[in-house]
Coordinates of N, CA and C in Angstrom, one line a residue:
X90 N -2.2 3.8 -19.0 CA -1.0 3.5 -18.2 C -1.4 3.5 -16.7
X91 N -0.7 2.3 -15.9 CA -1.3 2.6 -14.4 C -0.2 3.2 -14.0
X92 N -0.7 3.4 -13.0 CA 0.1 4.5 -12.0 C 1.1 3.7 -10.9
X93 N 2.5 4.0 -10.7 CA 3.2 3.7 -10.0 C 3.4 4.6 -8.4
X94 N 3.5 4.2 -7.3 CA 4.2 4.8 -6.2 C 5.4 5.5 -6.7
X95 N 5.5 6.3 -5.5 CA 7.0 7.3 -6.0 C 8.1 6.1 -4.9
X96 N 9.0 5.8 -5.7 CA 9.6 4.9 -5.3 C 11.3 5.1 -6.0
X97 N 11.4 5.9 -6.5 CA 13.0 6.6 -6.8 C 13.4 8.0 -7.1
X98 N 14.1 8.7 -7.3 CA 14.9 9.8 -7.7 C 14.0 10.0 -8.9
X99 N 14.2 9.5 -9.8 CA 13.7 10.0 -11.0 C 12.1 10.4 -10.8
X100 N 11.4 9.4 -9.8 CA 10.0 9.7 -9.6 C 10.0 11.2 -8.9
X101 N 11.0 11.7 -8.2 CA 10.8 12.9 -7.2 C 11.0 13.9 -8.1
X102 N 11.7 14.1 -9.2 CA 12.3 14.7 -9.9 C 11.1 15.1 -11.0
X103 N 10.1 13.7 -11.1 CA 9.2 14.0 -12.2 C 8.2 14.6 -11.3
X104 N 7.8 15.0 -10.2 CA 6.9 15.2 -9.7 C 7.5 16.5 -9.3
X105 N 8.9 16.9 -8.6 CA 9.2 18.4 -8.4 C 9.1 19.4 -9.7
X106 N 9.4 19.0 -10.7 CA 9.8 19.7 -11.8 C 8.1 19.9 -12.2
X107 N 7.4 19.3 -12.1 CA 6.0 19.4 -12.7 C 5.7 20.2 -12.0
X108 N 6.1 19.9 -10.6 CA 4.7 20.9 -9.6 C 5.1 22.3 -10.0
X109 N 6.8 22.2 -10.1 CA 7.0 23.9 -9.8 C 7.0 24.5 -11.0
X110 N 6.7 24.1 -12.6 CA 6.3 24.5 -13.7 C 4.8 25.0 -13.3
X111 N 4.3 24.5 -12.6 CA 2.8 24.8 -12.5 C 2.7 26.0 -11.5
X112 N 3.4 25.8 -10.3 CA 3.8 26.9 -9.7 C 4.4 28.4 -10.5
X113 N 5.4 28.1 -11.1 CA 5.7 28.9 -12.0 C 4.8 29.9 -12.7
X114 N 3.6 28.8 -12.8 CA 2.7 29.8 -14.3 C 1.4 30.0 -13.6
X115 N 1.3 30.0 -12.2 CA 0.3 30.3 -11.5 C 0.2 31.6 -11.4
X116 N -0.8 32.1 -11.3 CA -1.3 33.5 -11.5 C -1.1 34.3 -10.0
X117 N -1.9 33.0 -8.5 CA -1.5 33.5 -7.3 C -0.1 33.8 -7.2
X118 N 0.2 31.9 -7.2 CA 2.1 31.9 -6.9 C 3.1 32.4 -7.8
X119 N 3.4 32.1 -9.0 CA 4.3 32.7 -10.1 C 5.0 33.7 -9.8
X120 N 4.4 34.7 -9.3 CA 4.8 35.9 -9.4 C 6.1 36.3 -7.9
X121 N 5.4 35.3 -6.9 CA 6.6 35.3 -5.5 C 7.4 34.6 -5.4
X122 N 7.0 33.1 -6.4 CA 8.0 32.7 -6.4 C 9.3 33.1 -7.4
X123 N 8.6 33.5 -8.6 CA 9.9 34.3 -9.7 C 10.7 35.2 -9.1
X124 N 10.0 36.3 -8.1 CA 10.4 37.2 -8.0 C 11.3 36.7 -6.6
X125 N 11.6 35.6 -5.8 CA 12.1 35.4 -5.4 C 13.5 34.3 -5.3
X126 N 13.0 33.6 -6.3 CA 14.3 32.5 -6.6 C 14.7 33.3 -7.8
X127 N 14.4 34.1 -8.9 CA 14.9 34.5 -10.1 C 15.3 33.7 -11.2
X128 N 17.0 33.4 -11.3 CA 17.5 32.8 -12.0 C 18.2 31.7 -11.3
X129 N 17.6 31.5 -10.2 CA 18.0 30.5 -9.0 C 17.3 29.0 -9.6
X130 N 16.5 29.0 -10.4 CA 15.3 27.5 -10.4 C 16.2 26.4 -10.5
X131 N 17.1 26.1 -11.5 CA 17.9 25.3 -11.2 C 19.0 24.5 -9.7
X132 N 19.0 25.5 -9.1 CA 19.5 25.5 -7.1 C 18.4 24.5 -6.7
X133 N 16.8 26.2 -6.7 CA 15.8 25.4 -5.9 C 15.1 23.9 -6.4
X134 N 15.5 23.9 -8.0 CA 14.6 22.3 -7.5 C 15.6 21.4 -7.5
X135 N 17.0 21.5 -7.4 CA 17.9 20.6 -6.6 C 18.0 20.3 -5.2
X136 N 17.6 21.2 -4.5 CA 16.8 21.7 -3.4 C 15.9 20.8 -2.9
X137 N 15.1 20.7 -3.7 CA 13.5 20.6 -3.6 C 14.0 18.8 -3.6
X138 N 14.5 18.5 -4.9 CA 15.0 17.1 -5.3 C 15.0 16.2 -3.7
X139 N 16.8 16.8 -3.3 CA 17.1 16.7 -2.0 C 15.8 16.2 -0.8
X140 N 15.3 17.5 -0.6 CA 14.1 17.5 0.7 C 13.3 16.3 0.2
X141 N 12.8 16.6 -0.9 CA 12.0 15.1 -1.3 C 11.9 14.2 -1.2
X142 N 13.4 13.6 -1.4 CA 14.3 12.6 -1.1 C 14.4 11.9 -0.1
X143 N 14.7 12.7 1.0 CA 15.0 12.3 2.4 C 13.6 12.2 3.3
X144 N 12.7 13.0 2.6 CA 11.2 13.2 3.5 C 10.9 11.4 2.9
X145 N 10.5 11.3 1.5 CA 9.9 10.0 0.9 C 10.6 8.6 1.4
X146 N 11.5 9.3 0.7 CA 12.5 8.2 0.1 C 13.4 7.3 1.8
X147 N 13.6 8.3 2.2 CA 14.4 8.0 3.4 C 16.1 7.7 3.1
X148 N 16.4 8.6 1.8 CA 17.7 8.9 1.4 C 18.3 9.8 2.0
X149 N 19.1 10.1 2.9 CA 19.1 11.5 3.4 C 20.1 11.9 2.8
X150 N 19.8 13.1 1.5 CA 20.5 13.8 1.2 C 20.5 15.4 1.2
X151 N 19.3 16.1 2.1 CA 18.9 17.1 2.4 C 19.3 17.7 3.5
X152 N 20.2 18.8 4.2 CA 20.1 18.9 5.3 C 19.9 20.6 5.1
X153 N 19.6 21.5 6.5 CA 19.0 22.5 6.0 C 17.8 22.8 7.3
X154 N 17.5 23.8 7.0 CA 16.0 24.2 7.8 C 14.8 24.8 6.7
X155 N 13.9 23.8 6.6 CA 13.1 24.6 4.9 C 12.3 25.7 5.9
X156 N 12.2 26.0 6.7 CA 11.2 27.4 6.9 C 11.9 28.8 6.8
X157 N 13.1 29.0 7.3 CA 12.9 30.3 7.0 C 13.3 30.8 6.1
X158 N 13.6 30.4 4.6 CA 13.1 31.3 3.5 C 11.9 31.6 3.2
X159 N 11.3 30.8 4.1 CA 9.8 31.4 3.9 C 9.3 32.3 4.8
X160 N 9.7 32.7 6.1 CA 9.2 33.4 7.0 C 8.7 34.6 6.9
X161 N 9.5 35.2 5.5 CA 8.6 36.6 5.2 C 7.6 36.8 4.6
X162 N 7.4 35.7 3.6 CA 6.9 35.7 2.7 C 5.4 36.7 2.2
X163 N 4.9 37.3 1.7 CA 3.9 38.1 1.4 C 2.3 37.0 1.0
X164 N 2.3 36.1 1.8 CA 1.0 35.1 1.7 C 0.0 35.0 2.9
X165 N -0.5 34.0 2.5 CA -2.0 33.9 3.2 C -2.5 32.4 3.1
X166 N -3.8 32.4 3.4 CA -4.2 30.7 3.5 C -4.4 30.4 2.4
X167 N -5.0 31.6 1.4 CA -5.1 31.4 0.1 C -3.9 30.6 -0.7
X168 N -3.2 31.5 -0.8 CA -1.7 30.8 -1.8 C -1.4 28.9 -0.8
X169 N -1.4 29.1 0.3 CA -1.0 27.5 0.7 C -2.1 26.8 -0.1
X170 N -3.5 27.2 0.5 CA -4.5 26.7 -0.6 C -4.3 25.9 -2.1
X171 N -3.6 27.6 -2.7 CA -3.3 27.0 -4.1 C -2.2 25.8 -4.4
X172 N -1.1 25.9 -3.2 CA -0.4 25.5 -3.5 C -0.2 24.2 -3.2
X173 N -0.9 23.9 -2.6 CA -1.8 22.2 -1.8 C -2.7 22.1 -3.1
X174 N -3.4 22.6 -3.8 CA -4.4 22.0 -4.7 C -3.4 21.7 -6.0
X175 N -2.3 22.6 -6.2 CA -1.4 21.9 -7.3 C -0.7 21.0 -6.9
X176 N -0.1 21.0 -5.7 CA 0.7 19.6 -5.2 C 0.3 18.3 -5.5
X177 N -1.3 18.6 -4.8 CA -2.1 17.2 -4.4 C -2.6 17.0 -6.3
X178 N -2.8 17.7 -7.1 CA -3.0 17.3 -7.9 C -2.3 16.7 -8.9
X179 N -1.2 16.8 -9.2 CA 0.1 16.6 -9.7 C 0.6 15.5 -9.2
X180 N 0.7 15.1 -7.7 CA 1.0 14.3 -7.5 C -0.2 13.1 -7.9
X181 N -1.7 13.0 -8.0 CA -2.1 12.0 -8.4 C -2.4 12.1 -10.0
X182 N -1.7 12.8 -10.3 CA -1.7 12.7 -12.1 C -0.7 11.8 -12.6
X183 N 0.2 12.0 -11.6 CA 1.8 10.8 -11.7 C 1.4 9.4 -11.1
X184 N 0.9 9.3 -9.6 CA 1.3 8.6 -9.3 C 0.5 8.2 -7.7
X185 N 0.2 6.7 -7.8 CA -0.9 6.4 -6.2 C 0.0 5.3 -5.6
X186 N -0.3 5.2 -4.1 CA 0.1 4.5 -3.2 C 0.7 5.2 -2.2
X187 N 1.4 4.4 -1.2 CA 1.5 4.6 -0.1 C 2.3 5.9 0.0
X188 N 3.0 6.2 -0.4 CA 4.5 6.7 -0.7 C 3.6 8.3 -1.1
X189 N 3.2 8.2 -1.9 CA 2.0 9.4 -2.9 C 1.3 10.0 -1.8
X190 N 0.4 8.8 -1.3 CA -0.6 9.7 0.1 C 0.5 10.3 1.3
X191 N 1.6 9.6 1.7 CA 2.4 10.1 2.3 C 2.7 11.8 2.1
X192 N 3.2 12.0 0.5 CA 3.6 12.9 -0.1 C 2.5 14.0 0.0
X193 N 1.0 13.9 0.2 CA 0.0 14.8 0.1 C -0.3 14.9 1.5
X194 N -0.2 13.6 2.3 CA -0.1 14.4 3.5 C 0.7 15.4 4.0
X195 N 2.2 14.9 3.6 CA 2.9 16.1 4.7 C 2.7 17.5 3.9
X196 N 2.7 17.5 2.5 CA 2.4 19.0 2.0 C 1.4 19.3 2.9
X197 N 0.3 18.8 2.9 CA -0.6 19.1 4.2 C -0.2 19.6 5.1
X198 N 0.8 19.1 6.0 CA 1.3 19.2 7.3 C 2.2 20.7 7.0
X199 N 2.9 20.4 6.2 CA 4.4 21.6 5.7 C 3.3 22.9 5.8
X200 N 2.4 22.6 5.2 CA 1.5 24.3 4.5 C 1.2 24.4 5.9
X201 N 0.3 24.1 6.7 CA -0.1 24.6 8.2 C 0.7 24.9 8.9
X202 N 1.7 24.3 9.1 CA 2.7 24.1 9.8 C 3.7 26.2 9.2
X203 N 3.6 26.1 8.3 CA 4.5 27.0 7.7 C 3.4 28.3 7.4
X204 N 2.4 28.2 7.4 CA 1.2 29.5 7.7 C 0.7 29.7 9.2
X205 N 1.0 29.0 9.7 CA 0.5 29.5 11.2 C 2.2 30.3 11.8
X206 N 3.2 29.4 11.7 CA 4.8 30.4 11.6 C 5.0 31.3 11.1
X207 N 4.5 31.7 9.9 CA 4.1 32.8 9.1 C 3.5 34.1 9.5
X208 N 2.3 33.6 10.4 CA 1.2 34.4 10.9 C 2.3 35.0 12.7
X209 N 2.7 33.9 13.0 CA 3.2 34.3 14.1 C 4.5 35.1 14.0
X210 N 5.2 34.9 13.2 CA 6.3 35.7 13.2 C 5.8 37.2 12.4
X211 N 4.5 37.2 11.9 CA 3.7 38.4 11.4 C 3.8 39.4 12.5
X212 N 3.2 38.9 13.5 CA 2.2 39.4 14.5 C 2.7 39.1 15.7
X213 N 4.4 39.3 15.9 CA 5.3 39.2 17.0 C 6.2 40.0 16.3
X214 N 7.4 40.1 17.7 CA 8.8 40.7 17.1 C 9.7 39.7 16.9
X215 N 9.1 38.5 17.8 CA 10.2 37.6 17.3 C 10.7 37.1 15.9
X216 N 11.8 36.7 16.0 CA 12.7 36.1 14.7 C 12.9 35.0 14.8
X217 N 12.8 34.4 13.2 CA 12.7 33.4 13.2 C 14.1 32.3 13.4
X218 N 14.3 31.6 14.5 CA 15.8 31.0 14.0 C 16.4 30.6 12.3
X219 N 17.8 30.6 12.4 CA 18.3 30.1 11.2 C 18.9 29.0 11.7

């Protein structure tokens, strides 16, 4: 089967739900993220749907600030690591083109972007806006 661009709802949907089953049963991540959304999964990957949407797709149906539920978070470079090697993998198990490399870049971007704010709000008093 060739591989298609992410180019609808249903494609974001097949691609959030995969990543975060994998996330889920990850040995690093699993455990922060269970112990943090709980019985929430159904929210966050409506959530996740949304953000996806409006980042790819240019649907805007996400509004929101995604960093600071993460601002506490108990991570490192490692876990972005992992969580960039399941993104980027998952997404070329689905699916290539423009729209895909887009998608692996900004995970790219999001994890640095959201480990260096991480590190800084570590190692300050400041708080993070809501």
């Amino acid at each position: 089967m060739a591989l298609a661009d992410i180019n609808s709802l249903e494609d974001i949907q097949l691609l959030v739900n995969t990543f975060y089953l994998r996330v889920r049963e990850n040995e690093l991540l699993g455990p922060i993220f269970n112990e943090r959304i709980g019985d929430r999964w159904p929210e966050h990957l409506e959530k996740m749907y949304r953000f996806w949407q409006t980042v790819l797709l240019e649907v805007h149906t996400y509004t929101g600030s995604p960093f600071p539920p993460h601002a506490k978070l108990p991570v490192s470079q490692l876990h972005f690591d992992t969580w960039l090697s399941l993104w980027h993998s998952t997404i070329d198990e689905f699916f290539t083109g423009e729209k895909a490399t887009d998608a692996k870049w900004r995970g790219d971007r999001m994890a640095e972007m959201f480990m260096y704010k991480i590190e800084y709000y570590r190692n300050n008093e400041a708080k993070p806006l809501l």
